[in-house]
Amino acid sequence: MAAVSDPTGSRSRSYPLRGRMSELDIALRAIRAARTGIATVLVVEGEPGIGKTSFAAEVAEQARRLGFAVGQGTATEQDNVAPLASLGTALRAGRAPLVGSADFTGLAPLLDQPLWLAERLCELLARRTDTEPVLVLLDDVQWADPLSVFMLRVVTARLADRPIAWLLAGRPTPGGPADQAATAARRTVPVHRIALPPLTTDAVLELAGDRLGGRPSDHLGRRLRDTGGLPFLAVHIVEGLVETGARADEDLPAGLVEGVRRRVGGLSAPARALLRVGVVLGMRFSLHDVATLSAVPIAELTDPLVEAMDAGLLTDDGNAVAFRHDLLRQALYQDVPPSARRALHDRVVEHFLSSGRTAADAAPHVLATAQVGDLRAVRVLRDAALDIVGSMAVTSVAFIKQAFELVDANDAMRAEVGRDVVTVLVAAHQFDEALTFAAELLRGTVDADIAATVRLTLAPWLWANDRRDDLLLWTEDSPASPALRTRLRAYRSLAGDSSTEDAEDPVARAVQLAAAAENLDRAGVFGGAAETYRAARASAESAGDAVGCPDGVVLALRELLALGHAVDPQRALAELEAVRTMPRSSWYAPQIELLAAQLALGLGQVERATRAAEAAAQRSTELGESSPGHQLWHIRAILALLRGDAATARQLTADHPMRVVTALLAEPGAGDELLDAIHVENPPWRDHLLAMAAQEPRIRDAATRSLADLAQDNPSSAGIAGAAMIARRDLAPAVDTLRTAHRPLLLALALQELGRAELSGGHRDTGVALLDETRDLYAELGADADALRVQRLLHAAGVRRRRWPHVPPKADTGWDALTATERRVAELVADGHTNKSAAEVLTVSPSTVNTHLRAVFTKLGVNSRVQLTRLLITDQRQ
């Protein structure tokens, strides 16, 4: 077996990996599969000292021999305050790092845009896998910083079709970084969990023999048997660092503490002082910091450092000094008297703050010693939370909550810190927790301006998520300062309360303009809505970060949807890319993808719209949010109907009632319901839906009047003008108008109705030609259900074709017989999903997945998940 360096004790030699053959075989089979293009995630877990690092190092060495480019890094407890610190070590390690210096530096501007950062990182790693397979190894993953954990959750799933393996080694931590990454990845890639058990007695003796150059003595052998199979203890017993009495079932074996104490006791006073300061600084630390804190010239630390390294306690990689193992650091830390620890942590805080380090750097040391009533600690934690909330939201939330807990219940500062808690929770998109915390905070005695600020912090999110009732509740009038009261009243108008006079305050003005834009949009005055949203955005930009300011991204998205209706969805779709460059736009990735789907639908690009809708659902999952909710379900159902997948549309509307979809599913004869649903729900592209409703004679007049009003209010929209012509049966002019309108689905409807009219009028050749064009256009757009409907009209007219162009005949069996949803279910099941997990991905119920899966089995002629997986693996069309 290949030799591997041993991080548990020996400093320069390497030794064989002992007692891990079965676990290594599992890992290498997964690695070899990844080399063929089946991405994989390996989670290696075990208690401290069980040998995870040595095992991971051996896997990495074997991967290199198989031709993998390996990025190998280790997370530390200090990573929690530095975005991408953990994963960055793996991406930048070695002479040929997975991500080059320029590309890695280019990631910095995206640290506060997590999904855009994930997209860029996917591009860089995918580019690397174009030339060679890749292994990304992150050791001690339990300490990975939150942004690295987010990247692992998102990037592993997105790179499912790349020759890349991810090895995450760490302590068992339910719900921790490894669990989060594995849960997200298993939707698309195989996940292998390897739990490292204690070594057998024979393996422990072999491990000791490797280091001794021969079999251990009987006395030493008896001591080694007492380790319980823990490699760390065995190695350090051999090296004399652990005293008799070490037990593997203790968090920190007493024998280790005694052994470390004895070893340190033999060092010089300067070496002992270096270790005392270093152990407080953290797992990795700078000699410059030790020199400053010890008031010793850095040159005088060289000999003490060499002593500590020779004692097997420290390492030096040229960039920083580190403890050889966390258990060693814990033993040293435990041996520092509590009062000395506190004093050293306090000095570290003072040093960091006076030397230009950030409050976030000092925060862990504050937490090590802070007690209730320590206002300096509160100030440092507040500053730290607000400094890093953009790029390290999870850590920011932890800091601000801890700051709040440190404020005495009777201290006037408690309300101020509570306000900051709400601010940070909202910035971190932890909205439900923010609402709960704010409600509890405001039950107490709180200054009126602070209370108003808390309410205004919540208001933009409540509006963006259409929670009108809650918005009214949270923006009730209060005896706050005039500017804050004006903003609260403006939000009440946005929630549907009585209108207010125009405000000079830019935040209130932005809110009032947003309310006016919404009213115009609901009334169908799309051009006016777009202009008003634009004005609201300008006012919001002038307000900067003032509390209560509506988010510019939300305003921009609503402006573009209105613009797409008023003028041209193609123009709006082109302008959508600019939204991605706006601050914090990454947090609105689901809404951005939803708008892309809505605009693509307006352009008749069914496949593109479907991809965007699926992306919106995926981005919601990645961000852990439920938005954009109802609008996404609506467009997914409409797209399913267009593709001919009525089962999915029916299930979506059963799970999430949508009156428009229900009416469309009930055709023919649902014109009344459709017309009423359009006016109640105000769905996108209501002009098309109204034109469809107008085909039912008994409601044609009502639909025609609605479209006439829309056309009058939107004179720049050729699409709406064409829809109005369809409704009033000016079909030839409608076709001419819509040929230049970038609304091909509406054009197809006009062609269809004109073709039917020509057939009814006895002009068979003209009617057939028009319906032929209609069918081909529907087929080209991906609207299979409409294409088949027109095809039936042609059949009824006596038209026969040997083969209809553009649309392959629908098979009864085989891959071609599957609907789009059935194909997706088949792929998910082949990837190892249960019905429940597949349902979560598709946002349907498990029973719906079961129904689709039965249809898949029937059409493909299989009767088990194993047979289905084999079939899809060998099917070239997968």
mmCIF file of N, CA and C in Angstrom, residues 123-167:
data_model
loop_
_atom_site.group_PDB
_atom_site.id
_atom_site.type_symbol
_atom_site.label_atom_id
_atom_site.label_comp_id
_atom_site.label_asym_id
_atom_site.label_seq_id
_atom_site.Cartn_x
_atom_site.Cartn_y
_atom_site.Cartn_z
ATOM 1 N N GLU A 123 -18.247 27.183 -13.026
ATOM 2 C CA GLU A 123 -17.576 27.402 -14.314
ATOM 3 C C GLU A 123 -16.092 27.069 -14.218
ATOM 4 N N LEU A 124 -15.435 27.512 -13.141
ATOM 5 C CA LEU A 124 -13.994 27.288 -12.999
ATOM 6 C C LEU A 124 -13.680 25.807 -12.833
ATOM 7 N N LEU A 125 -14.447 25.109 -11.998
ATOM 8 C CA LEU A 125 -14.187 23.686 -11.791
ATOM 9 C C LEU A 125 -14.557 22.873 -13.020
ATOM 10 N N ALA A 126 -15.642 23.256 -13.694
ATOM 11 C CA ALA A 126 -16.011 22.550 -14.924
ATOM 12 C C ALA A 126 -14.924 22.696 -15.974
ATOM 13 N N ARG A 127 -14.349 23.879 -16.051
ATOM 14 C CA ARG A 127 -13.260 24.102 -17.006
ATOM 15 C C ARG A 127 -12.063 23.217 -16.678
ATOM 16 N N ARG A 128 -11.788 23.048 -15.386
ATOM 17 C CA ARG A 128 -10.669 22.191 -14.995
ATOM 18 C C ARG A 128 -10.957 20.737 -15.352
ATOM 19 N N THR A 129 -12.195 20.294 -15.187
ATOM 20 C CA THR A 129 -12.529 18.898 -15.505
ATOM 21 C C THR A 129 -12.565 18.628 -16.995
ATOM 22 N N ASP A 130 -12.471 19.670 -17.817
ATOM 23 C CA ASP A 130 -12.389 19.444 -19.265
ATOM 24 C C ASP A 130 -11.099 18.724 -19.646
ATOM 25 N N THR A 131 -10.070 18.854 -18.809
ATOM 26 C CA THR A 131 -8.765 18.276 -19.137
ATOM 27 C C THR A 131 -8.389 17.106 -18.244
ATOM 28 N N GLU A 132 -8.946 17.015 -17.034
ATOM 29 C CA GLU A 132 -8.603 15.928 -16.120
ATOM 30 C C GLU A 132 -9.663 15.840 -15.034
ATOM 31 N N PRO A 133 -9.858 14.624 -14.480
ATOM 32 C CA PRO A 133 -10.807 14.514 -13.370
ATOM 33 C C PRO A 133 -10.263 15.223 -12.135
ATOM 34 N N VAL A 134 -11.147 15.580 -11.240
ATOM 35 C CA VAL A 134 -10.785 16.418 -10.093
ATOM 36 C C VAL A 134 -11.275 15.777 -8.802
ATOM 37 N N LEU A 135 -10.434 15.824 -7.780
ATOM 38 C CA LEU A 135 -10.838 15.473 -6.421
ATOM 39 C C LEU A 135 -10.684 16.703 -5.544
ATOM 40 N N VAL A 136 -11.764 17.084 -4.881
ATOM 41 C CA VAL A 136 -11.727 18.177 -3.906
ATOM 42 C C VAL A 136 -11.856 17.548 -2.527
ATOM 43 N N LEU A 137 -10.837 17.717 -1.698
ATOM 44 C CA LEU A 137 -10.802 17.104 -0.372
ATOM 45 C C LEU A 137 -10.789 18.211 0.682
ATOM 46 N N LEU A 138 -11.745 18.161 1.580
ATOM 47 C CA LEU A 138 -11.783 19.119 2.689
ATOM 48 C C LEU A 138 -11.835 18.344 3.998
ATOM 49 N N ASP A 139 -10.752 18.449 4.754
ATOM 50 C CA ASP A 139 -10.646 17.763 6.045
ATOM 51 C C ASP A 139 -11.192 18.666 7.155
ATOM 52 N N ASP A 140 -11.568 18.039 8.271
ATOM 53 C CA ASP A 140 -12.164 18.760 9.397
ATOM 54 C C ASP A 140 -13.324 19.640 8.925
ATOM 55 N N VAL A 141 -14.160 19.048 8.064
ATOM 56 C CA VAL A 141 -15.246 19.804 7.448
ATOM 57 C C VAL A 141 -16.235 20.334 8.474
ATOM 58 N N GLN A 142 -16.240 19.758 9.677
ATOM 59 C CA GLN A 142 -17.187 20.230 10.706
ATOM 60 C C GLN A 142 -16.953 21.683 11.075
ATOM 61 N N TRP A 143 -15.750 22.213 10.746
ATOM 62 C CA TRP A 143 -15.446 23.598 11.062
ATOM 63 C C TRP A 143 -15.525 24.514 9.850
ATOM 64 N N ALA A 144 -16.012 24.020 8.758
ATOM 65 C CA ALA A 144 -16.056 24.835 7.540
ATOM 66 C C ALA A 144 -16.886 26.089 7.749
ATOM 67 N N ASP A 145 -16.428 27.186 7.168
ATOM 68 C CA ASP A 145 -17.174 28.441 7.285
ATOM 69 C C ASP A 145 -18.498 28.346 6.532
ATOM 70 N N PRO A 146 -19.498 29.134 6.933
ATOM 71 C CA PRO A 146 -20.839 29.007 6.331
ATOM 72 C C PRO A 146 -20.863 29.181 4.814
ATOM 73 N N LEU A 147 -20.059 30.099 4.262
ATOM 74 C CA LEU A 147 -20.084 30.287 2.810
ATOM 75 C C LEU A 147 -19.503 29.065 2.105
ATOM 76 N N SER A 148 -18.476 28.456 2.671
ATOM 77 C CA SER A 148 -17.942 27.220 2.091
ATOM 78 C C SER A 148 -18.989 26.110 2.131
ATOM 79 N N VAL A 149 -19.733 26.030 3.229
ATOM 80 C CA VAL A 149 -20.787 25.014 3.330
ATOM 81 C C VAL A 149 -21.845 25.252 2.263
ATOM 82 N N PHE A 150 -22.213 26.513 2.054
ATOM 83 C CA PHE A 150 -23.194 26.832 1.018
ATOM 84 C C PHE A 150 -22.667 26.401 -0.357
ATOM 85 N N MET A 151 -21.387 26.682 -0.633
ATOM 86 C CA MET A 151 -20.805 26.273 -1.913
ATOM 87 C C MET A 151 -20.847 24.754 -2.073
ATOM 88 N N LEU A 152 -20.530 24.029 -1.009
ATOM 89 C CA LEU A 152 -20.564 22.567 -1.085
ATOM 90 C C LEU A 152 -21.977 22.073 -1.370
ATOM 91 N N ARG A 153 -22.974 22.692 -0.759
ATOM 92 C CA ARG A 153 -24.359 22.286 -0.994
ATOM 93 C C ARG A 153 -24.763 22.507 -2.445
ATOM 94 N N VAL A 154 -24.364 23.642 -2.990
ATOM 95 C CA VAL A 154 -24.854 24.027 -4.318
ATOM 96 C C VAL A 154 -23.988 23.446 -5.429
ATOM 97 N N VAL A 155 -22.678 23.584 -5.307
ATOM 98 C CA VAL A 155 -21.785 23.226 -6.411
ATOM 99 C C VAL A 155 -21.745 21.721 -6.621
ATOM 100 N N THR A 156 -21.762 20.936 -5.544
ATOM 101 C CA THR A 156 -21.732 19.485 -5.726
ATOM 102 C C THR A 156 -22.916 19.007 -6.562
ATOM 103 N N ALA A 157 -24.097 19.561 -6.306
ATOM 104 C CA ALA A 157 -25.282 19.147 -7.062
ATOM 105 C C ALA A 157 -25.236 19.652 -8.503
ATOM 106 N N ARG A 158 -24.732 20.859 -8.703
ATOM 107 C CA ARG A 158 -24.737 21.427 -10.052
ATOM 108 C C ARG A 158 -23.713 20.772 -10.975
ATOM 109 N N LEU A 159 -22.653 20.213 -10.414
ATOM 110 C CA LEU A 159 -21.615 19.591 -11.237
ATOM 111 C C LEU A 159 -21.801 18.076 -11.325
ATOM 112 N N ALA A 160 -23.053 17.645 -11.291
ATOM 113 C CA ALA A 160 -23.353 16.211 -11.282
ATOM 114 C C ALA A 160 -22.858 15.490 -12.522
ATOM 115 N N ASP A 161 -22.750 16.190 -13.633
ATOM 116 C CA ASP A 161 -22.363 15.539 -14.882
ATOM 117 C C ASP A 161 -20.883 15.726 -15.200
ATOM 118 N N ARG A 162 -20.076 16.031 -14.191
ATOM 119 C CA ARG A 162 -18.650 16.269 -14.396
ATOM 120 C C ARG A 162 -17.815 15.207 -13.676
ATOM 121 N N PRO A 163 -16.617 14.888 -14.184
ATOM 122 C CA PRO A 163 -15.749 13.917 -13.509
ATOM 123 C C PRO A 163 -15.087 14.531 -12.284
ATOM 124 N N ILE A 164 -15.857 14.638 -11.239
ATOM 125 C CA ILE A 164 -15.372 15.307 -10.031
ATOM 126 C C ILE A 164 -15.832 14.531 -8.810
ATOM 127 N N ALA A 165 -14.922 14.350 -7.870
ATOM 128 C CA ALA A 165 -15.244 13.693 -6.605
ATOM 129 C C ALA A 165 -14.999 14.675 -5.469
ATOM 130 N N TRP A 166 -15.864 14.612 -4.482
ATOM 131 C CA TRP A 166 -15.764 15.471 -3.306
ATOM 132 C C TRP A 166 -15.568 14.559 -2.104
ATOM 133 N N LEU A 167 -14.496 14.780 -1.356
ATOM 134 C CA LEU A 167 -14.245 13.998 -0.153
ATOM 135 C C LEU A 167 -14.306 14.952 1.035
#
